[in-house]
Short mmCIF file of C-alpha atoms and ligand atoms in Angstrom, two decimals:
data_model
loop_
_atom_site.label_atom_id
_atom_site.label_comp_id
_atom_site.label_asym_id
_atom_site.label_seq_id
_atom_site.Cartn_x
_atom_site.Cartn_y
_atom_site.Cartn_z
CA MET A 110 0.00 0.00 0.00
CA THR A 111 1.33 3.45 -0.87
CA GLY A 112 -0.05 6.97 -1.09
CA ASN A 113 -2.57 8.36 1.36
CA VAL A 114 -5.35 7.12 3.59
CA LYS A 115 -8.58 9.09 3.65
CA ILE A 116 -10.58 9.50 6.80
CA VAL A 117 -14.00 11.08 6.83
CA ILE A 118 -15.13 12.94 9.95
CA ASN A 119 -18.59 14.49 9.97
CA GLY A 120 -18.55 14.61 6.17
CA ASP A 121 -15.10 16.25 5.90
CA THR A 122 -12.33 14.19 4.26
CA TYR A 123 -8.76 14.29 5.49
CA GLU A 124 -5.77 12.61 3.86
CA LEU A 125 -3.02 11.05 5.93
CA PRO A 126 0.22 9.74 4.39
CA VAL A 127 1.10 6.04 4.35
CA VAL A 128 4.64 5.10 5.39
CA VAL A 129 6.19 1.87 4.06
CA GLY A 130 9.20 0.12 5.60
CA THR A 131 11.86 -1.85 3.71
CA GLU A 132 10.11 -5.17 4.49
CA GLY A 133 6.74 -3.85 3.35
CA GLU A 134 5.41 -2.95 6.81
CA THR A 135 2.87 -0.16 6.44
CA ALA A 136 1.67 2.58 8.76
CA ILE A 137 -0.58 5.62 8.65
CA ASP A 138 1.38 8.69 9.66
CA ILE A 139 -0.89 10.42 12.18
CA GLY A 140 1.73 13.03 13.16
CA ARG A 141 -0.59 15.88 12.06
CA LEU A 142 -3.90 14.20 12.99
CA ARG A 143 -4.75 16.54 15.86
CA GLN A 144 -3.74 19.69 13.97
CA MET A 145 -5.88 18.65 11.01
CA THR A 146 -8.90 17.14 12.75
CA GLY A 147 -8.79 17.99 16.45
CA LEU A 148 -8.76 14.25 17.24
CA ILE A 149 -6.04 12.13 18.81
CA ALA A 150 -5.49 8.37 18.36
CA LEU A 151 -6.30 6.13 21.34
CA ASP A 152 -4.29 2.91 21.53
CA PRO A 153 -3.84 1.45 25.05
CA GLY A 154 -0.62 -0.57 25.32
CA TYR A 155 0.47 0.92 21.95
CA ALA A 156 -0.50 -2.36 20.25
CA ASN A 157 -1.10 -0.57 16.92
CA THR A 158 1.28 2.32 17.33
CA GLY A 159 4.67 2.65 15.68
CA SER A 160 6.67 4.96 17.95
CA CYS A 161 9.59 5.46 15.55
CA LYS A 162 11.24 4.43 12.32
CA SER A 163 14.17 2.13 13.04
CA SER A 164 16.81 0.32 10.99
CA ILE A 165 18.05 -1.95 13.80
CA THR A 166 15.80 -4.99 14.17
CA PHE A 167 13.15 -6.56 11.97
CA MET A 168 10.50 -8.89 13.39
CA ASP A 169 7.64 -10.62 11.63
CA GLY A 170 5.45 -12.05 14.37
CA GLU A 171 3.24 -14.06 12.02
CA LYS A 172 6.19 -15.79 10.33
CA GLY A 173 8.42 -16.01 13.42
CA ILE A 174 11.23 -13.94 11.87
CA LEU A 175 13.86 -11.99 13.82
CA ARG A 176 16.81 -10.21 12.18
CA TYR A 177 19.41 -7.81 13.53
CA ARG A 178 20.52 -5.28 10.89
CA GLY A 179 19.14 -7.69 8.29
CA ILE A 180 20.98 -10.81 9.53
CA PRO A 181 18.75 -13.68 10.77
CA VAL A 182 19.17 -14.30 14.49
CA GLU A 183 19.65 -18.02 13.74
CA GLU A 184 22.84 -17.23 11.76
CA LEU A 185 24.17 -14.92 14.44
CA ALA A 186 23.44 -17.48 17.17
CA GLU A 187 25.37 -20.08 15.25
CA HIS A 188 28.36 -18.11 14.01
CA SER A 189 28.74 -14.86 15.94
CA SER A 190 29.84 -13.86 19.44
CA PHE A 191 27.90 -11.59 21.77
CA ILE A 192 30.50 -8.84 21.36
CA GLU A 193 30.42 -9.05 17.57
CA THR A 194 26.59 -8.95 17.60
CA SER A 195 26.66 -5.98 19.99
CA TYR A 196 28.96 -4.15 17.59
CA LEU A 197 26.63 -4.98 14.72
CA LEU A 198 23.58 -3.65 16.57
CA ILE A 199 25.24 -0.46 17.77
CA ASN A 200 27.28 0.40 14.65
CA GLY A 201 25.05 -1.08 11.95
CA VAL A 202 27.74 -3.31 10.36
CA LEU A 203 29.78 -6.35 11.36
CA PRO A 204 33.24 -5.38 12.64
CA THR A 205 36.53 -6.20 10.90
CA LYS A 206 39.03 -8.31 12.85
CA GLU A 207 40.93 -5.15 13.86
CA GLN A 208 37.76 -3.41 15.01
CA LEU A 209 36.75 -6.44 17.09
CA ASN A 210 40.21 -6.61 18.70
CA GLN A 211 40.02 -2.89 19.43
CA VAL A 212 36.61 -3.34 21.10
CA SER A 213 37.90 -6.24 23.21
CA MET A 214 40.84 -4.13 24.37
CA LEU A 215 38.54 -1.25 25.27
CA PHE A 216 36.28 -3.63 27.20
CA ASN A 217 39.28 -4.81 29.20
CA ASP A 218 40.32 -1.21 29.92
CA HIS A 219 36.85 -0.38 31.23
CA SER A 220 35.93 -3.63 32.94
CA LEU A 221 36.72 -2.59 36.51
CA VAL A 222 34.08 -1.02 38.72
CA HIS A 223 34.96 1.82 41.10
CA GLU A 224 35.89 0.18 44.42
CA ASP A 225 33.64 2.61 46.33
CA MET A 226 30.62 1.06 44.63
CA GLN A 227 31.15 -2.14 46.62
CA ILE A 228 29.96 -0.33 49.73
CA PHE A 229 26.53 0.13 48.15
CA TYR A 230 26.27 -3.55 47.32
CA GLN A 231 27.16 -4.48 50.89
CA ASN A 232 24.44 -2.23 52.29
CA PHE A 233 21.39 -3.33 50.30
CA PRO A 234 19.14 -5.27 52.67
CA ARG A 235 19.46 -9.03 52.41
CA GLY A 236 16.90 -10.44 50.01
CA SER A 237 16.91 -7.33 47.77
CA HIS A 238 16.10 -8.35 44.21
CA PRO A 239 19.19 -8.18 41.94
CA MET A 240 17.19 -6.27 39.29
CA GLY A 241 16.41 -3.47 41.74
CA ILE A 242 20.06 -3.37 42.75
CA LEU A 243 21.27 -3.36 39.13
CA SER A 244 18.90 -0.58 38.12
CA SER A 245 20.04 1.59 41.05
CA MET A 246 23.72 0.87 40.49
CA VAL A 247 23.61 1.65 36.77
CA ASN A 248 21.97 4.97 37.60
CA ALA A 249 24.67 5.57 40.23
CA LEU A 250 27.39 5.12 37.57
CA ARG A 251 26.77 8.69 36.43
CA SER A 252 27.98 9.99 39.81
CA PHE A 253 31.14 7.91 39.57
CA TYR A 254 31.83 8.70 35.91
CA PRO A 255 30.81 12.32 35.27
CA GLU A 256 30.14 13.71 31.80
CA LEU A 257 33.07 13.85 29.38
CA GLN A 258 34.22 16.85 27.36
CA THR A 259 32.93 16.10 23.85
CA ILE A 260 29.62 14.49 22.91
CA GLU A 261 31.39 11.87 20.79
CA GLU A 262 33.75 10.92 23.61
CA GLU A 263 30.89 10.90 26.09
CA ILE A 264 28.82 8.54 23.95
CA ASN A 265 31.65 6.17 22.96
CA ILE A 266 33.16 5.85 26.41
CA THR A 267 29.78 5.58 28.16
CA VAL A 268 28.68 2.82 25.79
CA THR A 269 31.95 0.90 26.38
CA ARG A 270 31.74 1.42 30.12
CA LEU A 271 28.18 0.19 30.30
CA LEU A 272 28.74 -2.93 28.21
CA SER A 273 31.86 -3.88 30.10
CA LYS A 274 30.99 -2.82 33.64
CA VAL A 275 27.42 -4.12 33.84
CA ARG A 276 28.77 -7.65 33.44
CA THR A 277 31.32 -7.02 36.24
CA MET A 278 28.64 -5.42 38.42
CA ALA A 279 26.27 -8.37 38.02
CA ALA A 280 28.96 -10.89 39.02
CA MET A 281 30.15 -8.64 41.85
CA SER A 282 26.65 -8.36 43.22
CA TYR A 283 26.31 -12.16 43.22
CA LYS A 284 29.62 -12.66 45.03
CA ILE A 285 28.81 -10.05 47.67
CA SER A 286 25.32 -11.49 48.19
CA ARG A 287 26.98 -14.83 49.01
CA GLY A 288 29.54 -13.20 51.32
CA HIS A 289 32.34 -14.26 48.95
CA LYS A 290 35.41 -12.36 47.84
CA VAL A 291 34.85 -10.42 44.60
CA VAL A 292 36.64 -11.89 41.56
CA TYR A 293 38.10 -9.28 39.22
CA PRO A 294 37.88 -9.42 35.41
CA ARG A 295 40.85 -10.98 33.62
CA PRO A 296 42.22 -9.43 30.41
CA ASP A 297 43.10 -12.84 28.95
CA LEU A 298 39.47 -14.04 28.97
CA SER A 299 36.70 -13.36 26.46
CA TYR A 300 33.59 -11.41 27.49
CA CYS A 301 31.48 -14.47 28.34
CA ALA A 302 34.31 -16.55 29.82
CA ASN A 303 35.19 -13.58 32.02
CA PHE A 304 31.64 -13.34 33.31
CA LEU A 305 31.46 -17.05 34.19
CA ASN A 306 34.85 -16.82 35.89
CA MET A 307 33.84 -13.75 37.92
CA MET A 308 30.68 -15.58 38.99
CA PHE A 309 32.05 -18.98 39.87
CA ASP A 310 35.78 -18.82 40.56
CA THR A 311 36.63 -19.22 44.25
CA PRO A 312 39.99 -19.43 46.08
CA VAL A 313 39.18 -23.01 47.10
CA ARG A 314 37.80 -24.17 43.74
CA PRO A 315 39.27 -22.44 40.70
CA TYR A 316 36.68 -22.21 37.92
CA ASP A 317 37.36 -24.51 35.00
CA ILE A 318 36.28 -22.65 31.86
CA ASP A 319 34.22 -24.88 29.59
CA GLU A 320 34.20 -23.60 26.00
CA ASP A 321 30.81 -25.24 25.34
CA LEU A 322 29.29 -23.24 28.18
CA VAL A 323 31.00 -20.10 26.93
CA LYS A 324 29.44 -20.74 23.51
CA ALA A 325 26.03 -21.34 25.13
CA LEU A 326 26.27 -18.06 27.04
CA ASN A 327 27.25 -16.21 23.85
CA THR A 328 24.18 -17.68 22.15
CA PHE A 329 21.92 -16.87 25.10
CA TRP A 330 23.00 -13.22 25.07
CA ILE A 331 22.84 -12.94 21.26
CA LEU A 332 19.22 -14.14 21.37
CA HIS A 333 18.36 -11.46 23.92
CA ALA A 334 20.36 -8.65 22.30
CA ASP A 335 17.47 -6.71 20.74
CA HIS A 336 13.76 -7.05 20.09
CA GLU A 337 12.71 -3.74 18.56
CA GLN A 338 10.17 -1.59 20.45
CA ASN A 339 9.37 -3.84 23.43
CA CYS A 340 8.44 -2.49 26.88
CA SER A 341 11.97 -1.92 28.24
CA THR A 342 13.37 -0.57 24.95
CA SER A 343 10.45 1.82 24.71
CA ALA A 344 11.20 2.85 28.30
CA VAL A 345 14.82 3.58 27.33
CA ARG A 346 13.69 5.62 24.31
CA LEU A 347 10.96 7.43 26.26
CA VAL A 348 13.16 8.31 29.24
CA GLY A 349 16.03 9.14 26.85
CA SER A 350 13.75 11.47 24.86
CA GLY A 351 13.92 13.94 27.74
CA ARG A 352 17.69 14.06 26.94
CA VAL A 353 18.65 12.44 30.22
CA ASN A 354 22.09 10.76 30.38
CA LEU A 355 22.48 7.23 29.02
CA TYR A 356 23.02 5.64 32.45
CA ALA A 357 19.62 6.93 33.63
CA ALA A 358 17.88 5.79 30.43
CA ILE A 359 19.39 2.27 30.74
CA SER A 360 18.48 2.18 34.42
CA ALA A 361 14.84 2.81 33.38
CA GLY A 362 15.10 -0.03 30.85
CA ILE A 363 16.34 -2.41 33.55
CA ALA A 364 13.43 -1.43 35.81
CA ALA A 365 10.93 -2.05 32.99
CA LEU A 366 12.48 -5.41 32.12
CA TRP A 367 12.08 -6.61 35.72
CA GLY A 368 8.31 -7.18 35.36
CA PRO A 369 7.04 -10.78 35.11
CA LEU A 370 5.13 -10.06 31.88
CA HIS A 371 8.41 -8.95 30.29
CA GLY A 372 11.97 -10.09 31.17
CA GLY A 373 10.96 -11.27 34.65
CA ALA A 374 9.10 -14.12 32.95
CA ASN A 375 12.26 -16.30 32.88
CA GLN A 376 12.29 -16.35 36.68
CA ALA A 377 8.50 -16.76 36.80
CA VAL A 378 8.68 -19.81 34.48
CA ILE A 379 11.04 -21.70 36.77
CA GLU A 380 8.91 -20.77 39.78
CA MET A 381 5.80 -21.98 37.93
CA LEU A 382 7.44 -25.25 36.85
CA SER A 383 8.69 -25.85 40.40
CA GLU A 384 5.15 -25.31 41.74
CA ILE A 385 3.73 -27.74 39.18
CA GLN A 386 6.39 -30.25 40.19
CA GLU A 387 5.47 -29.84 43.86
CA ASP A 388 1.85 -30.38 42.80
CA GLY A 389 2.88 -33.86 41.63
CA GLY A 390 3.69 -32.74 38.06
CA ASN A 391 0.03 -31.97 37.30
CA TYR A 392 0.59 -29.68 34.30
CA GLN A 393 -2.97 -30.22 33.09
CA ARG A 394 -4.15 -28.30 36.15
CA ALA A 395 -1.87 -25.39 35.18
CA ILE A 396 -3.29 -25.43 31.64
CA ALA A 397 -6.83 -25.46 33.00
CA ARG A 398 -6.05 -22.53 35.31
CA ALA A 399 -4.46 -20.55 32.43
CA LYS A 400 -7.67 -21.00 30.42
CA ASP A 401 -9.97 -20.06 33.28
CA LYS A 402 -10.91 -16.39 32.76
CA LYS A 403 -11.79 -16.01 36.45
CA ASP A 404 -8.28 -17.05 37.46
CA PRO A 405 -5.52 -14.42 36.93
CA PHE A 406 -2.97 -17.23 36.43
CA ARG A 407 -1.21 -17.27 33.03
CA LEU A 408 1.10 -19.86 31.62
CA MET A 409 4.41 -18.06 32.05
CA GLY A 410 6.78 -18.25 29.08
CA PHE A 411 3.81 -18.53 26.70
CA GLY A 412 2.41 -15.84 24.44
CA HIS A 413 3.84 -12.70 22.97
CA ARG A 414 2.51 -9.34 21.83
CA VAL A 415 4.16 -9.67 18.41
CA TYR A 416 4.79 -13.38 17.82
CA LYS A 417 1.71 -15.27 16.78
CA ALA A 418 3.93 -18.19 15.75
CA TYR A 419 6.75 -20.04 17.54
CA ASP A 420 9.28 -17.52 18.88
CA PRO A 421 12.46 -18.18 16.82
CA ARG A 422 14.57 -17.54 19.93
CA ALA A 423 12.67 -20.20 21.89
CA LYS A 424 13.43 -22.78 19.17
CA ILE A 425 17.16 -22.18 19.54
CA ILE A 426 17.09 -22.12 23.34
CA LYS A 427 15.09 -25.35 23.50
CA LYS A 428 17.79 -27.08 21.43
CA MET A 429 20.50 -25.47 23.54
CA CYS A 430 18.85 -26.81 26.71
CA ASP A 431 19.33 -30.37 25.55
CA GLN A 432 22.94 -29.73 24.52
CA VAL A 433 23.93 -27.98 27.76
CA LEU A 434 22.28 -30.55 30.01
CA LEU A 435 23.87 -33.39 28.06
CA LYS A 436 27.30 -31.78 28.22
CA LEU A 437 27.02 -31.16 31.97
CA LYS A 438 25.48 -34.60 32.51
CA ILE A 439 22.52 -33.01 34.28
CA ALA A 440 19.09 -34.63 34.30
CA ASP A 441 16.75 -31.75 35.13
CA PRO A 442 13.19 -32.96 35.81
CA LEU A 443 11.97 -29.40 35.10
CA LEU A 444 13.09 -29.77 31.47
CA ASP A 445 11.02 -32.94 31.05
CA LEU A 446 8.08 -31.20 32.70
CA ALA A 447 8.50 -28.13 30.46
CA LYS A 448 8.45 -30.32 27.34
CA GLU A 449 5.33 -32.18 28.48
CA LEU A 450 3.61 -28.91 29.34
CA GLU A 451 4.55 -27.39 25.97
CA GLU A 452 3.30 -30.43 24.06
CA ALA A 453 -0.03 -30.44 25.89
CA ALA A 454 -0.53 -26.67 25.56
CA LEU A 455 0.24 -26.65 21.82
CA LYS A 456 -2.51 -29.25 21.29
CA ASP A 457 -5.03 -27.38 23.40
CA ASP A 458 -7.83 -25.50 21.59
CA TYR A 459 -7.45 -22.38 23.79
CA PHE A 460 -3.73 -22.04 23.06
CA ILE A 461 -4.34 -22.73 19.36
CA GLU A 462 -7.14 -20.16 19.17
CA TYR A 463 -5.10 -17.48 20.96
CA ASN A 464 -1.87 -18.30 19.04
CA LEU A 465 0.01 -18.88 22.27
CA TYR A 466 3.44 -20.46 21.73
CA PRO A 467 6.47 -20.73 24.00
CA ASN A 468 8.50 -17.52 24.04
CA VAL A 469 12.21 -16.97 24.73
CA ASP A 470 11.66 -17.22 28.48
CA PHE A 471 10.09 -20.67 28.51
CA TYR A 472 13.31 -22.69 28.24
CA SER A 473 15.95 -20.08 29.08
CA GLY A 474 15.72 -20.56 32.86
CA ILE A 475 16.58 -24.23 32.49
CA VAL A 476 19.81 -23.38 30.62
CA LEU A 477 20.70 -20.73 33.20
CA ARG A 478 20.00 -23.12 36.08
CA ALA A 479 22.30 -25.68 34.51
CA MET A 480 25.05 -23.05 34.26
CA GLY A 481 24.69 -22.42 38.01
CA ILE A 482 23.00 -19.02 37.75
CA PRO A 483 20.64 -18.51 40.70
CA THR A 484 16.96 -18.05 39.83
CA ASN A 485 16.73 -14.47 41.09
CA MET A 486 19.54 -13.50 38.69
CA PHE A 487 17.83 -14.80 35.53
CA THR A 488 16.41 -11.41 34.60
CA VAL A 489 19.81 -9.80 35.22
CA MET A 490 21.15 -12.22 32.58
CA PHE A 491 18.43 -11.00 30.22
CA ALA A 492 19.37 -7.38 31.02
CA ILE A 493 23.08 -7.92 30.21
CA GLY A 494 22.01 -9.45 26.90
CA ARG A 495 19.56 -6.63 26.06
CA LEU A 496 22.08 -3.87 26.83
CA PRO A 497 23.47 -3.53 23.25
CA GLY A 498 19.91 -3.31 21.92
CA TRP A 499 18.95 -0.58 24.38
CA ILE A 500 22.14 1.32 23.53
CA ALA A 501 21.62 0.96 19.77
CA GLN A 502 18.01 2.14 20.06
CA TRP A 503 18.94 5.07 22.30
CA LYS A 504 21.74 6.08 19.90
CA GLU A 505 19.38 5.87 16.93
CA SER A 506 16.81 7.97 18.77
CA ILE A 507 19.21 10.79 19.61
CA ASP A 508 20.41 10.95 16.00
CA ASP A 509 16.86 10.82 14.61
CA PRO A 510 16.00 13.95 12.57
CA ASP A 511 12.33 13.37 13.53
CA TRP A 512 13.22 13.29 17.24
CA LYS A 513 10.58 14.61 19.62
CA LEU A 514 10.12 14.52 23.37
CA SER A 515 7.91 11.45 24.05
CA ARG A 516 4.70 12.79 25.43
CA PRO A 517 1.50 10.86 24.71
CA ARG A 518 -1.92 12.37 25.26
CA GLN A 519 -4.97 10.86 26.93
CA ILE A 520 -8.74 10.84 26.92
CA TYR A 521 -9.80 12.28 30.26
CA THR A 522 -12.58 10.32 31.98
CA GLY A 523 -12.58 11.98 35.41
CA SER A 524 -15.02 14.35 37.05
CA GLY A 525 -16.18 17.60 35.43
CA LYS A 526 -15.18 20.91 36.98
CA LYS A 527 -16.28 21.17 40.60
CA ARG A 528 -15.67 23.52 43.47
CA TYR A 529 -13.14 22.85 46.26
CA THR A 530 -15.06 21.73 49.39
CA PRO A 531 -13.71 23.09 52.68
CA MET A 532 -12.85 20.41 55.29
CA ASP A 533 -15.89 21.11 57.58
CA GLU A 534 -18.32 20.67 54.66
CA ARG A 535 -17.05 17.17 53.66
N1 LIG B 6 -1.62 -17.81 29.38
C1 LIG B 6 -2.95 -17.75 29.27
N2 LIG B 6 -3.63 -16.83 28.54
C2 LIG B 6 -2.88 -15.93 27.88
C3 LIG B 6 -1.47 -15.93 27.95
C4 LIG B 6 -0.85 -16.92 28.73
N3 LIG B 6 0.48 -16.95 28.83
N4 LIG B 6 -0.99 -14.90 27.21
C5 LIG B 6 -2.05 -14.26 26.69
N5 LIG B 6 -3.19 -14.90 27.09
C6 LIG B 6 -4.58 -14.53 26.74
C7 LIG B 6 -5.08 -13.43 27.64
O1 LIG B 6 -5.71 -13.94 28.79
C8 LIG B 6 -6.01 -12.67 26.74
O2 LIG B 6 -7.24 -13.32 26.71
P1 LIG B 6 -8.64 -12.47 26.53
O3 LIG B 6 -8.46 -11.68 25.26
O4 LIG B 6 -9.70 -13.52 26.43
O5 LIG B 6 -8.74 -11.62 27.74
C9 LIG B 6 -5.38 -12.83 25.36
O6 LIG B 6 -4.53 -14.00 25.43
C10 LIG B 6 -4.52 -11.66 24.96
O7 LIG B 6 -3.66 -11.34 26.05
P2 LIG B 6 -2.98 -9.92 26.21
O8 LIG B 6 -2.26 -9.85 27.51
O9 LIG B 6 -3.94 -8.83 25.88
O10 LIG B 6 -2.01 -9.99 24.95
P3 LIG B 6 -0.61 -9.43 24.83
O11 LIG B 6 -0.28 -9.47 23.41
O12 LIG B 6 -0.48 -8.12 25.50
O13 LIG B 6 0.20 -10.54 25.67
C11 LIG B 6 1.99 -11.17 27.05
C12 LIG B 6 1.55 -10.64 25.68
C13 LIG B 6 3.47 -11.56 26.91
C14 LIG B 6 1.86 -10.06 28.09
C15 LIG B 6 1.14 -12.40 27.45
O14 LIG B 6 1.18 -13.38 26.44
C16 LIG B 6 1.58 -13.01 28.78
O15 LIG B 6 1.18 -12.51 29.83
N6 LIG B 6 2.45 -14.08 28.77
C17 LIG B 6 2.98 -14.62 29.98
C18 LIG B 6 4.20 -13.80 30.43
C19 LIG B 6 5.38 -14.02 29.55
O16 LIG B 6 5.77 -15.15 29.23
N7 LIG B 6 6.08 -12.92 29.20
C20 LIG B 6 7.32 -12.97 28.40
C21 LIG B 6 7.14 -12.37 27.04
S1 LIG B 6 8.56 -12.75 25.98
C22 LIG B 6 9.89 -11.90 26.69
C23 LIG B 6 9.85 -10.46 26.37
O17 LIG B 6 10.28 -10.10 25.28
O18 LIG B 6 9.38 -9.69 27.22
#
């Protein structure tokens, strides 16, 4: 579809332009709707609203397609590393060997976290959720690393700092929460190997780096690296649109990701599967509850706003689950339960009618569990993976010639004008 769309209001015709993307996605540009007609568009949850034009990620929910800068996520998961994919997302092209080496060196230079930040970690109350801690600490980075002289330097160094330090901060937070000595990053290790080493190396049991696990972690993070205008990315763009610093915008993204309907679903899936297991493995009861409209229970790790077919990321993670468990010689009863639950749900009329398929979070917790990541850190793992996507989207938004402060409108449904009632008359 090209050209214009005509809308008729009270007999008057207005023409609104149609915008077409490179993959044929079409939209009506309503940028001047209110000026022309006095009306606004109402779209709760923005289900039909394109908030920007973007050249980063393409998704086709009906066909189960996901591509970063045009490259299918399946190819990246198989051949790329998380750092290479991050470069691709942020810079728009795959790096040369020299560029990749340069990035790795920069990551090493910026991998340490200011020692004073450890005091904060030590003083969060026990039981604080790691996502709340991460969001606060990323925001606090601005105080430790004040603004640099030039905009270019500020952006480049801040991006490098975030990508490198957030991984150190996550591992540091885990070590401190266990009362263990913090393990520092090592320049001889790759990004993912370094993270695993910082998490699991101890003075009494040196961590043995397993290249298969390193590959699995690379794949896990690649699959989470971007997902166009989802809740947390929109939060980063919206908060960033006020021209706040990047640390604050990313901190907002982390807070948005925490929710169980979004990134928090990976933790919620394992909790749900564990409850079903305690209930004697009665997954049919969980399916029945998910279908019952009077019960708020939902099958966690199922359904997606955009995918109305199998989530391509879930396909890869499901396969990875089998490989990782086999390699580590782990028999996880939750994996068997997850497979039985998936099979039953996919045959069920309700799930067929609503196009509910497993999403990325359905199997990811099982892989993370096998790696030794504690359940309450699953969403932190998602956040580390999503960081390059948030950064790429933020960068695109600040360079966008159509940039505007994000400020939706509303339809007011409250009381009409009324007089203030003094206290003794109420
Ligand atoms: N179990 C049972 N019913 C469901 C589910 C589910 N997992 N997901 C959607 N539905 C039903 C829902 O009850 C509603 O029914 P009705 O129209 O009769 O009221 C209908 O499907 C549409 O639901 P919705 O919430 O309006 O649709 P949405 O497109 O906003 O839903 C979702 C997307 C992810 C919020 C939802 O599928 C869900 O809550 N899933 C469980 C949580 C989850 O796994 N989240 C991770 C998403 S993937 C990771 C990420 O990128 O964030």
